[in-house]
Amino acid sequence: MKFHWKVLLWMLAGAVAGMAMQLTLEAPAWTGASWTKTEAGIVLTKTAGPTKKIAGGTEIVAVVTGRGSAEEQKLSLEKEGELKSILAEADNGEVLWLETSDSELLPVALAMDPDSARSQWLAPFDFAADIFMSLLKMLIVPIILTSIITGVTSVGQMADLRRMGIKTALYYVATSLLAILLGQLLVNLIRPGDGATLGLQILDSESLAPEASFIDVLKRMIPENIFASLGSNGAMLQVIFFALLFGFFVTQAPTPHRERITQFFESAFEVMLKMAQGVLSLLPYGVFALMVRVVAKTGFVAFEPLLLYMGTVALALVLHSCVVLPLILKLVGGISPISWFKAVSPALMTAFSTSSSSMTLPVTLETVEKRGKVSNKVTSFTLPLGATINMDGTALYECIGVIFLAQYYAASTPEFVLTLGMQGMIVLMALLASIGAAGIPSAGLVMMLTILAALGLPLEGAALLLAVDRPLDMLRTVVNVWSDSCAAAVIARTEGEIGPTLTGESE
Ligand code: ASP
């Protein structure tokens, strides 16, 4: 059986097994926030979203939503029991957030109670999924480092480097913008926010400030200590920055050193690719475990009021990946989209089950090089960069999510009007947010907070979207990785490579 069919079958089997658990094992009680007892009362130490502490004694309203109407309950947070009992009543898939008396919002991630039957059934799959994810994560930093350095040293000449850099940047910005504009068009046509019943109130959001600006993203690109950056999977842009510079200066070094270090990194990269191949052979079982976990854990009650919104995002993702990107592949690269899709499908399925472009990167590199026959010179340049900054799916999702919430607020509050100028700003910020978002699960949702804050919209809305984020995250990550792979193919073609026309039959 061909490899991609095998992966697909295991993935479907995982979804079926997860569904079976979802249907037969009773929904577990949930736990979420963690807290510590201090003299001042209970201090909430961990919630989803930005971690904040609220001291005991603050008046808190817990809002649970999920079936289209929000229920409010006052808490004093003096006693642990109050929060626990609310969590225990919350249903699989609902969102809980806490609102303090100074209008701070603390979304709480609901996690399954570890003692419930479903958790116990899930344990072996959880274990396998964690191991598989760790294997992928383990490869991210060394693969990025060695592949970019070998890529840059093999491009060698400054003029070539510049040309490829410009092409890559052009492709990334152009496709992200196309994705956003498509999203904007659809969300304005379908208008999912108009009649939505979300049970949100308008909050006074004057105190909200954007958390990260584009300038910050640029500043954060430059590492202060490369070893510290290498030690964290979250500092990918810094590793890329260092590797690009390092590669360039290798080419400037005098002869015996240049050759030695080039060979060293080439060899290291070959070994890394071999390791990626090893992990790839586990892919069918890895995606199986991941699918069981995500399906068994995802609750569906919260989906209903947001179905039209989810549909709009899904439609935009489908149109972008099945029409816009294939047209670019065909017209600019002269490559058959179907053959290309077949060649890179293992990477797409990995993206779907991990919801992370970064974790998928080892698989993307391996499949684009080996199955897609694109040279390392191109992949090592475009793919690690793409996994971090090129996120078409995320870009369109940001745009649709923010306009959806804005439509909802505009429909329910006469003072709030969604102007054309605002829409323009949303487009621009969606682009920046997609560049700034890390290639990890739910990064897009976190970036959405930045846009909402900049527009003065309440962050509460994004907390609500948390409940349906996982399935959308899986889909948008596929589109993110698909766009990266198309970039590699198109750029390889325009650099005169013939490889990407191959059908991807080989493995
Ligand atoms: N999970 C996405 C990715 O890794 C980012 C996002 O949350 O949109 O590509």
Coordinates of N, CA and C in Angstrom, one line a residue, residues 59-65 70-77 81-90 96-99 201:
E59 N -14.2 40.5 43.5 CA -15.4 39.9 43.1 C -15.3 39.3 41.7
I60 N -15.8 38.1 41.6 CA -15.6 37.4 40.3 C -16.9 36.8 39.8
V61 N -17.1 37.0 38.5 CA -18.3 36.3 38.0 C -17.8 35.2 37.0
A62 N -18.2 34.0 37.2 CA -17.8 33.0 36.3 C -18.9 32.8 35.3
V63 N -18.6 32.9 34.0 CA -19.5 32.7 32.9 C -19.3 31.4 32.2
V64 N -20.3 30.6 32.1 CA -20.1 29.4 31.4 C -21.0 29.5 30.1
T65 N -20.4 29.2 29.0 CA -21.2 29.2 27.8 C -21.0 28.0 27.0
A70 N -25.2 32.3 27.8 CA -24.2 32.2 28.9 C -24.9 32.2 30.2
E71 N -24.4 31.5 31.1 CA -24.9 31.5 32.5 C -23.8 32.1 33.4
E72 N -24.3 33.0 34.3 CA -23.4 33.6 35.1 C -23.6 33.2 36.6
Q73 N -22.5 33.1 37.3 CA -22.5 32.7 38.7 C -21.5 33.5 39.4
K74 N -21.9 34.1 40.5 CA -20.9 34.9 41.3 C -20.1 34.0 42.2
L75 N -18.8 34.3 42.2 CA -17.9 33.6 43.0 C -17.1 34.5 44.0
S76 N -16.7 34.1 45.1 CA -15.9 34.9 45.9 C -14.4 34.4 45.8
L77 N -14.3 33.2 45.3 CA -13.0 32.6 45.1 C -12.3 32.5 46.5
G81 N -13.9 25.2 46.5 CA -15.1 24.4 46.1 C -16.0 25.0 45.1
E82 N -16.1 26.4 45.2 CA -17.0 27.1 44.3 C -16.6 26.9 42.8
L83 N -15.3 27.1 42.6 CA -14.9 26.9 41.2 C -14.9 25.5 40.8
K84 N -14.6 24.6 41.7 CA -14.6 23.2 41.4 C -16.0 22.7 41.0
S85 N -17.0 23.2 41.7 CA -18.3 22.7 41.4 C -18.8 23.3 40.1
I86 N -18.4 24.5 39.8 CA -18.8 25.0 38.4 C -18.1 24.2 37.3
L87 N -16.9 23.9 37.6 CA -16.1 23.1 36.6 C -16.8 21.7 36.4
A88 N -17.2 21.2 37.5 CA -17.7 19.8 37.5 C -19.0 19.8 36.7
E89 N -19.8 20.9 36.7 CA -21.0 20.9 36.0 C -20.8 21.2 34.5
A90 N -19.7 21.8 34.2 CA -19.5 22.2 32.8 C -19.4 21.0 31.9
L96 N -15.4 28.3 29.8 CA -15.7 29.0 31.1 C -14.7 30.2 31.1
W97 N -15.3 31.3 31.5 CA -14.3 32.4 31.8 C -14.7 33.1 33.0
L98 N -13.7 33.7 33.6 CA -13.9 34.4 34.8 C -13.7 35.9 34.6
E99 N -14.6 36.6 35.1 CA -14.5 38.1 34.9 C -14.3 38.7 36.3
Q201 N -21.5 40.1 26.3 CA -21.8 41.5 26.5 C -20.7 42.4 26.0

